Coordinates of C-alpha atoms in Angstrom, one line a residue:
M1 CA -203.8 9.9 6.9
K2 CA -205.2 7.1 9.0
T3 CA -203.3 6.9 12.3
L4 CA -202.9 3.7 14.2
R5 CA -205.4 4.9 16.8
T6 CA -208.0 5.4 14.0
K7 CA -207.4 1.9 12.7
L8 CA -207.8 0.4 16.1
L9 CA -211.0 2.3 16.6
I10 CA -212.4 1.2 13.2
G11 CA -211.5 -2.4 14.1
L12 CA -213.3 -2.1 17.4
L13 CA -216.5 -0.4 16.2
P14 CA -218.3 -3.6 15.0
T15 CA -217.6 -5.3 18.3
L16 CA -218.7 -2.2 20.2
A17 CA -221.9 -2.0 18.1
I18 CA -222.7 -5.7 18.8
L19 CA -222.1 -5.1 22.5
V20 CA -224.4 -2.1 22.5
A21 CA -227.1 -4.1 20.6
L22 CA -226.8 -6.9 23.1
G23 CA -227.1 -4.5 26.0
L24 CA -230.2 -2.9 24.6
W25 CA -231.7 -6.3 23.9
A26 CA -231.0 -7.3 27.5
I27 CA -232.6 -4.1 28.8
V28 CA -235.7 -4.7 26.7
M29 CA -236.0 -8.3 27.7
F30 CA -235.5 -7.5 31.4
Y31 CA -238.1 -4.8 31.1
R32 CA -240.7 -7.1 29.6
L33 CA -240.0 -9.8 32.1
G34 CA -240.4 -7.2 34.9
G35 CA -243.6 -6.0 33.3
S36 CA -245.0 -9.5 33.2
I37 CA -244.1 -10.0 36.9
D38 CA -245.6 -6.6 37.7
V39 CA -248.9 -7.6 35.9
I40 CA -249.1 -10.8 37.8
L41 CA -248.5 -9.0 41.1
R42 CA -250.7 -6.1 40.4
E43 CA -253.7 -7.9 38.9
N44 CA -253.9 -11.6 39.6
Y45 CA -252.1 -11.8 42.9
R46 CA -254.2 -9.0 44.4
S47 CA -257.4 -10.8 43.3
V48 CA -256.2 -14.1 44.8
L49 CA -255.5 -12.4 48.1
A50 CA -258.9 -10.7 48.0
A51 CA -260.7 -14.0 47.3
Q52 CA -258.8 -15.7 50.1
G53 CA -259.5 -12.9 52.5
M54 CA -263.2 -12.9 51.7
K55 CA -263.4 -16.6 52.3
E56 CA -261.5 -16.3 55.6
A57 CA -263.6 -13.4 56.9
L58 CA -266.8 -15.1 55.8
E59 CA -265.9 -18.3 57.7
R60 CA -265.2 -16.2 60.9
M61 CA -268.6 -14.5 60.4
D62 CA -270.3 -17.9 60.0
S63 CA -268.6 -19.1 63.2
G64 CA -270.1 -16.1 65.0
L65 CA -273.6 -17.0 63.7
L66 CA -273.1 -20.6 65.0
F67 CA -271.9 -19.2 68.4
A68 CA -275.2 -17.2 68.5
V69 CA -277.2 -20.3 67.5
G70 CA -275.4 -22.2 70.3
G71 CA -276.5 -19.6 72.9
R72 CA -273.2 -17.5 73.0
E73 CA -275.0 -14.4 71.7
E74 CA -272.5 -11.8 72.8
L75 CA -269.5 -13.8 71.6
G76 CA -271.2 -14.6 68.3
R77 CA -272.2 -11.0 67.6
E78 CA -268.8 -9.6 68.6
Q79 CA -267.0 -12.0 66.1
F80 CA -269.5 -11.3 63.3
D81 CA -269.1 -7.6 63.7
R82 CA -265.3 -7.8 63.9
H83 CA -264.9 -9.7 60.6
R84 CA -267.7 -8.0 58.6
P85 CA -265.5 -4.9 57.7
R86 CA -262.8 -7.3 56.5
L87 CA -265.2 -9.1 54.2
E88 CA -266.4 -5.8 52.8
Q89 CA -262.8 -4.5 52.3
H90 CA -261.7 -7.6 50.4
L91 CA -264.9 -7.4 48.3
R92 CA -264.1 -3.8 47.4
T93 CA -260.6 -4.8 46.5
E94 CA -261.9 -7.5 44.1
Q95 CA -264.4 -5.1 42.6
G96 CA -261.6 -2.6 41.9
N97 CA -259.2 -5.2 40.5
V98 CA -261.3 -6.8 37.7
T99 CA -258.9 -7.6 34.9
L100 CA -260.0 -11.0 33.4
P101 CA -263.0 -11.9 31.2
G102 CA -265.8 -13.2 33.3
E103 CA -264.3 -11.8 36.5
Q104 CA -266.8 -8.8 36.5
E105 CA -269.8 -11.1 36.6
L106 CA -268.3 -13.0 39.5
A107 CA -267.6 -9.7 41.3
D108 CA -271.2 -8.6 40.8
D109 CA -272.5 -12.0 42.1
L110 CA -270.3 -11.6 45.2
D111 CA -271.7 -8.1 45.8
R112 CA -275.3 -9.3 45.4
L113 CA -274.8 -12.4 47.6
H114 CA -272.9 -10.3 50.2
R115 CA -275.9 -7.9 50.5
R116 CA -278.2 -10.9 50.8
Y117 CA -276.0 -12.5 53.4
L118 CA -275.9 -9.3 55.5
A119 CA -279.6 -8.7 55.2
A120 CA -280.3 -12.3 56.4
A121 CA -277.8 -11.8 59.3
D122 CA -279.6 -8.6 60.3
R123 CA -282.9 -10.5 60.5
F124 CA -281.1 -13.3 62.4
F125 CA -279.8 -11.0 65.1
K126 CA -283.1 -9.1 65.4
L127 CA -284.8 -12.3 66.6
A128 CA -284.7 -12.8 70.4
P129 CA -282.3 -15.4 71.7
E130 CA -285.2 -17.4 73.1
Q131 CA -286.5 -18.0 69.5
D132 CA -284.1 -20.8 68.9
E133 CA -286.1 -22.6 66.3
R134 CA -286.7 -19.4 64.3
R135 CA -283.0 -18.5 64.4
A136 CA -282.0 -22.0 63.3
Q137 CA -284.5 -21.8 60.4
V138 CA -283.1 -18.5 59.2
Y139 CA -279.5 -19.8 59.5
F140 CA -280.1 -23.0 57.7
D141 CA -282.6 -21.7 55.1
E142 CA -281.0 -18.4 54.2
L143 CA -277.6 -17.8 55.7
L144 CA -275.9 -21.1 55.1
P145 CA -276.9 -21.4 51.4
T146 CA -275.8 -17.8 50.8
F147 CA -272.5 -18.6 52.7
D148 CA -271.9 -21.6 50.3
L149 CA -272.6 -19.5 47.2
I150 CA -270.3 -16.7 48.3
R151 CA -267.5 -19.3 48.9
E152 CA -268.1 -20.8 45.5
R153 CA -267.9 -17.4 43.8
A154 CA -264.7 -16.6 45.7
D155 CA -263.2 -19.9 44.7
E156 CA -264.1 -19.2 41.1
V157 CA -262.4 -15.8 41.3
L158 CA -259.3 -17.6 42.9
V159 CA -259.2 -20.3 40.3
L160 CA -259.6 -17.8 37.5
N161 CA -256.7 -15.6 38.7
Q162 CA -254.5 -18.6 39.5
D163 CA -255.0 -20.0 36.0
N164 CA -254.1 -16.7 34.5
M165 CA -251.0 -16.5 36.7
T166 CA -249.9 -19.9 35.5
A167 CA -250.5 -18.9 31.9
M168 CA -248.5 -15.7 32.2
D169 CA -245.7 -17.5 34.0
R170 CA -245.5 -20.0 31.1
R171 CA -245.4 -17.2 28.6
A172 CA -242.7 -15.4 30.6
R173 CA -240.6 -18.5 30.7
E174 CA -241.0 -19.0 26.9
F175 CA -240.1 -15.4 26.3
A176 CA -237.0 -15.7 28.6
S177 CA -235.9 -18.9 26.9
R178 CA -236.3 -17.4 23.4
S179 CA -234.4 -14.3 24.5
I180 CA -231.5 -16.4 26.0
R181 CA -231.2 -18.3 22.7
L182 CA -231.1 -15.1 20.7
M183 CA -228.6 -13.6 23.1
V184 CA -226.3 -16.7 22.9
I185 CA -226.5 -16.6 19.1
A186 CA -225.8 -12.8 19.1
L187 CA -222.9 -13.3 21.6
L188 CA -221.3 -16.1 19.5
G189 CA -221.6 -13.8 16.4
A190 CA -220.0 -11.0 18.4
I191 CA -217.2 -13.2 19.5
A192 CA -216.6 -14.5 16.0
M193 CA -216.6 -11.0 14.6
A194 CA -214.3 -9.7 17.4
V195 CA -211.9 -12.6 16.8
A196 CA -211.8 -11.8 13.1
V197 CA -211.3 -8.1 13.7
A198 CA -208.6 -8.8 16.3
L199 CA -206.8 -11.2 13.9
F200 CA -206.9 -8.6 11.1
V201 CA -205.8 -5.7 13.3
S202 CA -203.1 -7.8 15.0
R203 CA -201.8 -9.0 11.7
S204 CA -201.7 -5.5 10.3
I205 CA -199.8 -4.3 13.4
R206 CA -197.6 -7.4 13.9
R207 CA -196.1 -7.6 10.4
P208 CA -194.3 -4.2 10.5
I209 CA -193.3 -4.7 14.2
E210 CA -191.8 -8.1 13.3
A211 CA -190.0 -6.6 10.4
V212 CA -188.5 -3.9 12.7
T213 CA -187.6 -6.6 15.3
N214 CA -185.9 -8.9 12.8
A215 CA -184.0 -5.9 11.3
A216 CA -182.9 -4.9 14.9
R217 CA -181.6 -8.4 15.7
A218 CA -179.7 -8.4 12.4
L219 CA -178.3 -5.0 13.3
A220 CA -177.2 -6.3 16.6
R221 CA -175.3 -9.1 14.8
G222 CA -173.4 -6.5 12.8
Q223 CA -175.5 -6.6 9.7
L224 CA -175.8 -2.9 9.3
D225 CA -177.4 -2.8 5.8
Q226 CA -180.9 -3.2 7.1
V227 CA -183.9 -1.4 5.5
V228 CA -187.5 -1.8 6.8
P229 CA -190.2 -1.1 4.2
A230 CA -192.6 1.6 5.3
G231 CA -195.9 0.3 3.8
T232 CA -198.3 2.4 5.8
R233 CA -198.6 6.1 6.6
D234 CA -199.2 5.8 10.3
E235 CA -197.2 5.4 13.5
L236 CA -195.9 2.0 12.3
G237 CA -194.7 3.6 9.1
D238 CA -193.1 6.4 11.1
M239 CA -191.4 3.8 13.2
A240 CA -190.0 2.0 10.1
L241 CA -188.7 5.3 8.7
A242 CA -187.1 6.2 12.1
F243 CA -185.4 2.7 12.2
N244 CA -184.1 3.2 8.7
Q245 CA -182.7 6.5 9.8
M246 CA -181.1 5.0 12.9
A247 CA -179.5 2.1 10.8
R248 CA -178.1 4.7 8.4
T249 CA -176.7 6.7 11.2
I250 CA -175.2 3.6 12.8
R251 CA -173.6 2.7 9.5
E252 CA -172.0 6.1 9.2
Y253 CA -170.8 6.0 12.8
R254 CA -169.5 2.5 12.3
Q255 CA -167.5 3.4 9.3
A256 CA -166.1 6.5 11.0
G257 CA -165.5 4.6 14.2
T258 CA -163.8 1.7 12.4
A259 CA -161.5 4.1 10.7
R260 CA -160.6 5.8 14.0
L261 CA -160.2 2.4 15.8
L262 CA -158.0 1.1 13.0
R263 CA -155.9 4.2 13.2
A264 CA -155.7 4.0 17.0
Q265 CA -154.7 0.3 16.8
R266 CA -152.0 1.1 14.3
T267 CA -150.8 3.9 16.5
A268 CA -150.8 1.8 19.6
Q269 CA -149.0 -1.1 17.8
A270 CA -146.4 1.4 16.4
T271 CA -145.9 2.8 19.9
I272 CA -145.4 -0.6 21.4
D273 CA -143.1 -1.7 18.5
S274 CA -140.9 1.3 19.2
F275 CA -140.0 0.0 22.7
P276 CA -136.7 -1.8 22.7
D277 CA -137.8 -3.9 25.7
P278 CA -140.4 -6.7 25.4
V279 CA -144.0 -5.5 25.8
V280 CA -147.1 -7.8 25.8
V281 CA -150.8 -6.8 26.2
V282 CA -153.1 -9.6 27.3
D283 CA -156.8 -9.8 28.0
T284 CA -158.5 -11.1 31.1
L285 CA -158.1 -14.7 30.0
G286 CA -154.4 -14.3 29.5
R287 CA -154.6 -14.3 25.7
V288 CA -152.2 -12.1 23.7
E289 CA -153.8 -9.0 22.1
Q290 CA -150.6 -7.1 21.2
A291 CA -146.9 -7.7 21.4
N292 CA -143.8 -5.9 20.0
P293 CA -141.0 -7.6 18.0
A294 CA -138.8 -7.8 21.1
A295 CA -141.5 -9.8 23.0
R296 CA -142.1 -12.0 20.0
R297 CA -138.4 -12.8 19.7
L298 CA -137.7 -13.2 23.4
L299 CA -141.0 -14.8 24.7
G300 CA -142.2 -16.4 21.5
V301 CA -145.7 -14.8 21.7
V302 CA -148.1 -14.5 18.8
S303 CA -150.1 -11.3 18.7
A304 CA -153.4 -10.4 16.9
A305 CA -154.2 -14.1 16.2
E306 CA -157.7 -15.3 15.3
P307 CA -158.8 -16.9 17.5
P308 CA -156.6 -15.3 20.2
V309 CA -153.8 -17.6 21.3
P310 CA -153.3 -18.1 25.1
W311 CA -149.9 -17.1 26.4
H312 CA -148.0 -19.4 28.8
P313 CA -145.2 -17.2 30.2
A314 CA -142.2 -18.5 32.2
A315 CA -142.8 -19.6 35.7
P316 CA -141.5 -16.4 37.5
L317 CA -143.7 -14.3 35.2
R318 CA -146.8 -16.5 35.2
S319 CA -147.7 -15.9 38.9
L320 CA -147.2 -12.1 38.5
V321 CA -149.5 -11.9 35.5
A322 CA -152.1 -14.1 37.3
D323 CA -152.0 -11.9 40.4
V324 CA -152.6 -8.7 38.4
L325 CA -155.4 -10.3 36.3
A326 CA -157.0 -11.5 39.6
G327 CA -157.1 -7.9 40.8
R328 CA -154.4 -8.2 43.5
G329 CA -152.7 -4.9 42.4
D330 CA -150.0 -3.9 39.9
H331 CA -146.5 -5.4 40.1
L332 CA -144.0 -2.5 40.0
P333 CA -140.5 -3.8 41.1
V334 CA -138.1 -1.3 42.7
S335 CA -134.9 -3.3 43.2
L336 CA -132.6 -5.5 41.1
E337 CA -133.3 -8.4 43.5
Q338 CA -136.8 -8.7 41.8
A339 CA -135.3 -9.3 38.4
I340 CA -136.0 -12.5 36.6
A341 CA -133.6 -14.4 34.3
L342 CA -134.7 -15.3 30.7
P343 CA -132.6 -17.0 28.0
D344 CA -131.9 -14.9 24.9
A345 CA -129.9 -16.2 22.0
G346 CA -128.1 -18.7 24.1
Q347 CA -127.3 -16.1 26.8
E348 CA -129.0 -15.4 30.1
R349 CA -130.4 -11.9 30.4
Y350 CA -132.1 -10.3 33.4
F351 CA -135.4 -8.3 33.3
L352 CA -137.5 -6.3 35.8
P353 CA -141.1 -7.4 35.1
R354 CA -143.6 -4.5 35.3
V355 CA -147.2 -5.8 35.1
V356 CA -149.9 -3.2 35.1
A357 CA -153.7 -3.8 35.0
I358 CA -155.7 -2.2 32.1
R359 CA -159.1 -0.9 33.2
D360 CA -162.2 0.5 31.4
G361 CA -164.1 3.6 32.2
N362 CA -165.9 1.9 35.1
D363 CA -162.6 0.8 36.6
E364 CA -163.3 -2.8 35.6
P365 CA -160.2 -4.9 34.6
I366 CA -160.0 -5.7 30.9
G367 CA -156.5 -7.0 30.7
A368 CA -152.9 -6.3 31.6
A369 CA -149.7 -4.9 30.1
V370 CA -146.4 -6.6 30.7
N371 CA -143.2 -4.7 30.2
L372 CA -139.8 -6.4 30.7
V373 CA -137.1 -3.8 31.4
D374 CA -133.7 -5.1 30.5
V375 CA -131.4 -4.7 33.5
T376 CA -128.7 -7.2 32.5
K377 CA -126.0 -4.6 32.6
F378 CA -127.1 -3.4 36.0
H379 CA -127.2 -7.0 37.2
L380 CA -123.7 -7.6 36.0
L381 CA -122.6 -4.4 37.7
D382 CA -124.3 -5.5 40.9
R383 CA -122.6 -8.9 40.7
L384 CA -119.3 -7.2 40.0
K385 CA -119.8 -5.0 43.0
S386 CA -120.7 -8.0 45.2
D387 CA -117.6 -9.8 44.0
M388 CA -115.5 -6.7 44.6
V389 CA -116.9 -6.3 48.1
A390 CA -116.3 -10.0 48.8
T391 CA -112.7 -9.7 47.5
V392 CA -112.0 -6.5 49.4
S393 CA -113.7 -7.9 52.6
H394 CA -111.6 -11.1 52.3
E395 CA -108.4 -9.1 51.8
L396 CA -109.3 -6.8 54.7
K397 CA -110.0 -9.7 57.1
T398 CA -106.4 -10.9 57.4
P399 CA -104.8 -7.5 58.3
L400 CA -107.8 -6.7 60.5
T401 CA -107.3 -9.9 62.4
S402 CA -103.7 -9.0 62.9
V403 CA -104.7 -5.6 64.2
Q404 CA -107.1 -7.3 66.6
M405 CA -104.4 -9.6 67.8
A406 CA -102.0 -6.7 68.3
V407 CA -104.5 -4.7 70.3
H408 CA -105.3 -7.8 72.4
L409 CA -101.6 -8.3 73.2
L410 CA -101.2 -4.6 74.1
L411 CA -104.3 -4.7 76.4
E412 CA -102.8 -7.8 78.2
E413 CA -99.6 -5.7 78.7
V414 CA -97.4 -8.4 77.3
I415 CA -95.1 -5.8 75.9
G416 CA -95.2 -3.5 78.9
P417 CA -97.5 -1.6 81.2
L418 CA -100.1 0.9 79.8
T419 CA -101.4 4.2 81.1
P420 CA -105.1 4.6 81.7
K421 CA -105.4 6.8 78.6
Q422 CA -103.7 4.2 76.5
V423 CA -106.0 1.5 77.8
E424 CA -109.0 3.6 76.9
L425 CA -107.8 4.2 73.4
L426 CA -106.9 0.5 72.9
L427 CA -110.4 -0.5 74.1
A428 CA -112.0 1.9 71.6
A429 CA -109.8 0.5 68.9
R430 CA -110.6 -3.1 69.8
Q431 CA -114.4 -2.2 69.8
D432 CA -114.1 -0.6 66.3
A433 CA -112.1 -3.5 65.0
D434 CA -114.6 -6.0 66.3
R435 CA -117.4 -4.0 64.6
I436 CA -115.5 -3.8 61.3
L437 CA -114.7 -7.5 61.4
A438 CA -118.4 -8.3 62.1
M439 CA -119.4 -6.2 59.1
I440 CA -116.8 -8.0 56.9
N441 CA -118.1 -11.3 58.1
D442 CA -121.7 -10.3 57.3
L443 CA -120.6 -9.2 53.8
L444 CA -118.8 -12.5 53.2
D445 CA -121.8 -14.4 54.4
L446 CA -124.1 -12.4 52.2
T447 CA -121.9 -12.9 49.2
R448 CA -121.7 -16.6 49.7
I449 CA -125.4 -17.0 50.2
E450 CA -126.1 -14.9 47.0
Q451 CA -123.7 -17.0 45.0
G452 CA -125.2 -20.2 46.3
R453 CA -122.0 -21.4 47.9
V454 CA -123.6 -21.9 51.4
K455 CA -124.4 -25.5 52.3
L456 CA -127.6 -25.9 54.4
D457 CA -127.8 -28.7 56.9
L458 CA -131.6 -29.2 57.2
E459 CA -133.3 -30.9 60.1
T460 CA -136.8 -31.0 61.5
V461 CA -137.4 -28.5 64.3
A462 CA -140.6 -27.4 66.0
A463 CA -141.5 -23.8 65.6
D464 CA -142.1 -23.4 69.3
E465 CA -138.7 -24.7 70.1
L466 CA -137.0 -22.2 67.8
I467 CA -139.1 -19.3 69.3
G468 CA -138.4 -20.4 72.9
E469 CA -134.7 -20.6 72.3
A470 CA -134.6 -17.2 70.6
V471 CA -136.5 -15.7 73.6
A472 CA -134.1 -17.3 76.0
R473 CA -131.0 -16.0 74.2
M474 CA -132.4 -12.4 73.9
Q475 CA -134.1 -12.2 77.2
H476 CA -131.2 -10.6 79.0
Q477 CA -130.8 -7.9 76.3
A478 CA -134.5 -7.2 76.3
A479 CA -134.5 -6.9 80.1
D480 CA -131.6 -4.4 80.0
A481 CA -133.6 -2.3 77.4
G482 CA -136.7 -2.4 79.7
I483 CA -138.7 -4.3 77.1
R484 CA -141.0 -7.3 77.7
L485 CA -140.1 -10.2 75.4
E486 CA -142.7 -13.0 75.2
A487 CA -143.5 -16.1 73.1
A488 CA -147.1 -17.2 72.1
S489 CA -147.7 -20.9 72.5
G490 CA -149.5 -23.0 70.0
G491 CA -146.8 -24.0 67.5
H492 CA -145.5 -27.2 69.2
D493 CA -146.9 -29.4 66.4
L494 CA -145.6 -27.1 63.6
G495 CA -142.5 -28.6 62.1
L496 CA -139.9 -26.8 59.9
Q497 CA -137.1 -28.2 57.7
V498 CA -134.3 -25.6 58.5
D499 CA -130.6 -25.1 59.0
R500 CA -130.6 -24.6 62.7
D501 CA -127.7 -22.2 62.9
R502 CA -128.9 -20.1 60.0
I503 CA -132.5 -19.8 61.3
D504 CA -131.2 -19.0 64.8
H505 CA -129.2 -16.1 63.2
V506 CA -132.5 -14.9 61.5
F507 CA -134.4 -15.1 64.7
D508 CA -131.7 -13.3 66.7
N509 CA -131.4 -10.6 64.1
L510 CA -135.1 -9.9 63.9
V511 CA -135.5 -9.9 67.7
Q512 CA -132.5 -7.7 68.2
N513 CA -133.8 -5.3 65.5
A514 CA -137.2 -5.1 67.3
I515 CA -135.6 -4.4 70.7
Q516 CA -133.4 -1.7 69.2
H517 CA -136.4 0.2 67.7
T518 CA -138.8 -0.3 70.7
P519 CA -138.8 2.3 73.5
R520 CA -138.6 1.2 77.2
G521 CA -141.9 -0.2 78.5
G522 CA -142.7 -1.7 75.1
M523 CA -143.2 -5.3 74.1
V524 CA -141.8 -7.8 71.5
R525 CA -143.9 -10.9 70.8
L526 CA -143.1 -14.0 68.8
A527 CA -145.8 -16.3 67.5
A528 CA -146.2 -19.1 64.9
R529 CA -149.2 -20.3 63.0
R530 CA -150.1 -22.6 60.1
Q531 CA -151.1 -20.9 56.8
G532 CA -151.8 -23.5 54.1
D533 CA -148.6 -25.3 53.2
T534 CA -146.4 -22.8 55.1
V535 CA -145.6 -22.0 58.7
Q536 CA -145.6 -18.3 59.4
V537 CA -143.5 -16.9 62.3
E538 CA -144.4 -13.3 63.3
F539 CA -142.1 -10.9 65.1
T540 CA -144.3 -8.1 66.5
D541 CA -143.1 -5.0 68.4
T542 CA -144.7 -1.9 69.8
G543 CA -142.0 0.4 68.6
R544 CA -141.8 3.6 66.6
G545 CA -142.8 1.9 63.3
I546 CA -141.5 2.4 59.8
P547 CA -142.8 5.0 57.3
R548 CA -144.5 3.2 54.4
E549 CA -142.3 4.8 51.7
H550 CA -139.3 3.0 53.2
L551 CA -140.8 -0.5 53.3
P552 CA -140.0 -1.6 49.7
R553 CA -136.2 -0.9 50.2
L554 CA -135.9 -2.2 53.8
F555 CA -134.2 -5.4 52.7
E556 CA -131.6 -3.8 50.4
R557 CA -127.9 -4.0 51.4
F558 CA -126.6 -0.9 53.3
Y559 CA -130.0 0.7 53.3
R560 CA -130.9 2.5 56.4
I561 CA -133.9 4.6 57.2
P562 CA -133.0 8.3 57.1
G563 CA -132.8 9.7 60.6
A564 CA -132.6 6.3 62.3
S565 CA -130.0 5.6 65.0
R566 CA -126.6 4.3 64.0
A567 CA -126.9 1.6 66.6
G568 CA -128.6 -0.6 64.0
G569 CA -125.3 -1.5 62.2
A570 CA -124.4 -1.1 58.6
G571 CA -127.7 -2.1 57.1
L572 CA -126.8 -5.7 56.2
G573 CA -128.8 -7.6 58.8
L574 CA -132.2 -7.6 57.0
A575 CA -130.5 -8.3 53.7
I576 CA -128.9 -11.4 55.2
V577 CA -132.2 -12.4 56.8
R578 CA -134.0 -12.3 53.4
E579 CA -131.2 -14.2 51.7
I580 CA -131.3 -17.0 54.3
I581 CA -135.1 -17.3 54.2
T582 CA -135.0 -17.3 50.4
A583 CA -132.4 -20.0 50.5
H584 CA -134.8 -22.1 52.6
G585 CA -137.5 -21.6 49.9
G586 CA -139.5 -19.1 52.0
R587 CA -140.2 -15.4 52.0
V588 CA -140.1 -12.5 54.5
D589 CA -142.6 -9.6 54.7
V590 CA -143.0 -6.6 56.8
D591 CA -146.0 -4.5 57.8
S592 CA -145.6 -1.4 59.9
Q593 CA -147.6 1.6 61.1
P594 CA -145.7 4.6 62.4
G595 CA -146.4 5.1 66.1
K596 CA -148.0 1.7 66.5
G597 CA -145.3 -0.9 65.8
T598 CA -143.9 -3.3 63.2
T599 CA -144.5 -6.9 62.3
F600 CA -141.9 -9.0 60.4
T601 CA -143.4 -12.3 59.1
I602 CA -141.2 -15.1 57.8
S603 CA -143.0 -17.9 55.8
L604 CA -141.3 -21.2 55.5
P605 CA -142.5 -24.5 53.9
A606 CA -144.2 -26.7 56.5
G607 CA -142.3 -29.8 57.5
P608 CA -143.4 -33.0 59.2
D609 CA -144.7 -33.1 62.8
P610 CA -141.6 -32.9 65.0
H611 CA -143.2 -35.1 67.6
D612 CA -144.0 -38.0 65.2
P613 CA -140.8 -40.0 64.7
S614 CA -142.3 -41.9 61.7
Q615 CA -142.4 -38.6 59.7
I616 CA -138.9 -37.4 60.5
Q617 CA -136.3 -38.5 58.0
G618 CA -133.2 -37.2 59.8
P619 CA -130.8 -34.4 58.8
M620 CA -130.4 -33.4 55.1
S621 CA -128.0 -31.3 53.3
C622 CA -128.6 -29.0 50.3
V623 CA -126.9 -26.2 48.5
P624 CA -129.3 -23.3 47.7
T625 CA -129.5 -21.8 44.3
N626 CA -128.5 -18.3 43.5
A627 CA -131.0 -16.0 45.3
S628 CA -131.1 -13.5 42.5

């Protein structure tokens, strides 16, 4: 079986062979060129240097003879003797480097003329210096003609070797040019063959890979019936077989997973349908994925539609779902005050909305589940309880007022004098009666606010003004408790549209509550700031703090923190505060850390600038809607 590696090697062998041949051809060519250059340097160039050296030494020797003829005997003899060995050395070099036809005869002539020249020179120097004419005759008749002949033979040797160098250089150039042409032709042939082999090999590899790639893309689109033909018995064929096995396994898993998913969906739908209360499951875009019959009847949702249908819940529910989908935490109401009213068959019913985020294995949100718990009966019972409390409170108010009047008359001793013990008992009775009457008045106010029967006289007031007056009213009580009460400036341009008396009651209640729960040496601080379209007033103390588990029920009627002092009253103050703020279209929040203090924050819609008369419209009256 031919493997993919074998095919690649077979495809690359022709290219490799051509590259080896080109390399060998280049080696031979460079070797031959190097040999030609070596021949030129070894043979011709040495002869050229020898001829030039002979000519130069001979000229220096001739100059020495002329010095002797001119009367400079010692200088002439010294120069002649110094250059004579050089002439003989160059002559021996030429005689040992005869390489060209005719060069041997020239070398022999040079040797013969050299011996003649030296013999004539010996005779020249044997003559006495005073024999000027005789020396001149020897020089001009023997030495000078021999000198000219030696130069001519040296020039002939020089020309012969130079011509041969020129010829060899021309042959080397022709050989190099021919070799370059052959190499270019061979290189082009190698490139063409390499391209042909590459195309063939790439096509044979690309086709099965493209088949697997296209099948994988189809598989990703859900087309699971993909089969790739295994046309070769190599790694590519093994890849095709492995892909077919993978596709078959995926088809089997898909079939089994689809059955399990369908069963799980049916089970989940059956479970949701079994709930009597409305249940809706939405995705991250707010589109309905599942809904039970109660939700379809009450909310008009359409489940399992293709494409999914967006759900537009009622206004009170819309913000809750949006908050949960935005990752702001689940909404799990704990009191009936958080119930919302929805119409059902011409009647108004009340539901507690529970909105829980649905997350995947990586804790990423993938939707939300909405469950509306029907609390209509409990709401009616709560309203009945409120009505009963209001009725009882109203009925108790008249006799309690009479009791207060009687105690007052007795304390004034209108009927007769009292003993100290009687005065003490009557004072305690009057204090308890006042406390009960205040509780009854709070209950009546709370009932009227809840039922929407309280008329608000709205006017524009600066936040700093409200804070300053509240601090002034409660300063004496704070001083008696050893607590520093202060107001932070900066809200003089923050206007509020409020009922002055009701908001003063809220401020006094929150400040008094902070003073009661702050030990001596502590501090209570009021501050206002702008937050978007609202003005937030913060009441911060350094008191004992409130455990976190009690914060959700803090604004319920009659709720008191276990273990707290009874000095705080009947537990109606914060409930009244919330109802008044809600009637103004605002909200109240609390944040507390045990041992560090508590902060109550009331948020009210921002009004016009209280110092700009053009923005103030004067007092307005409105009747708030039912707070529940």
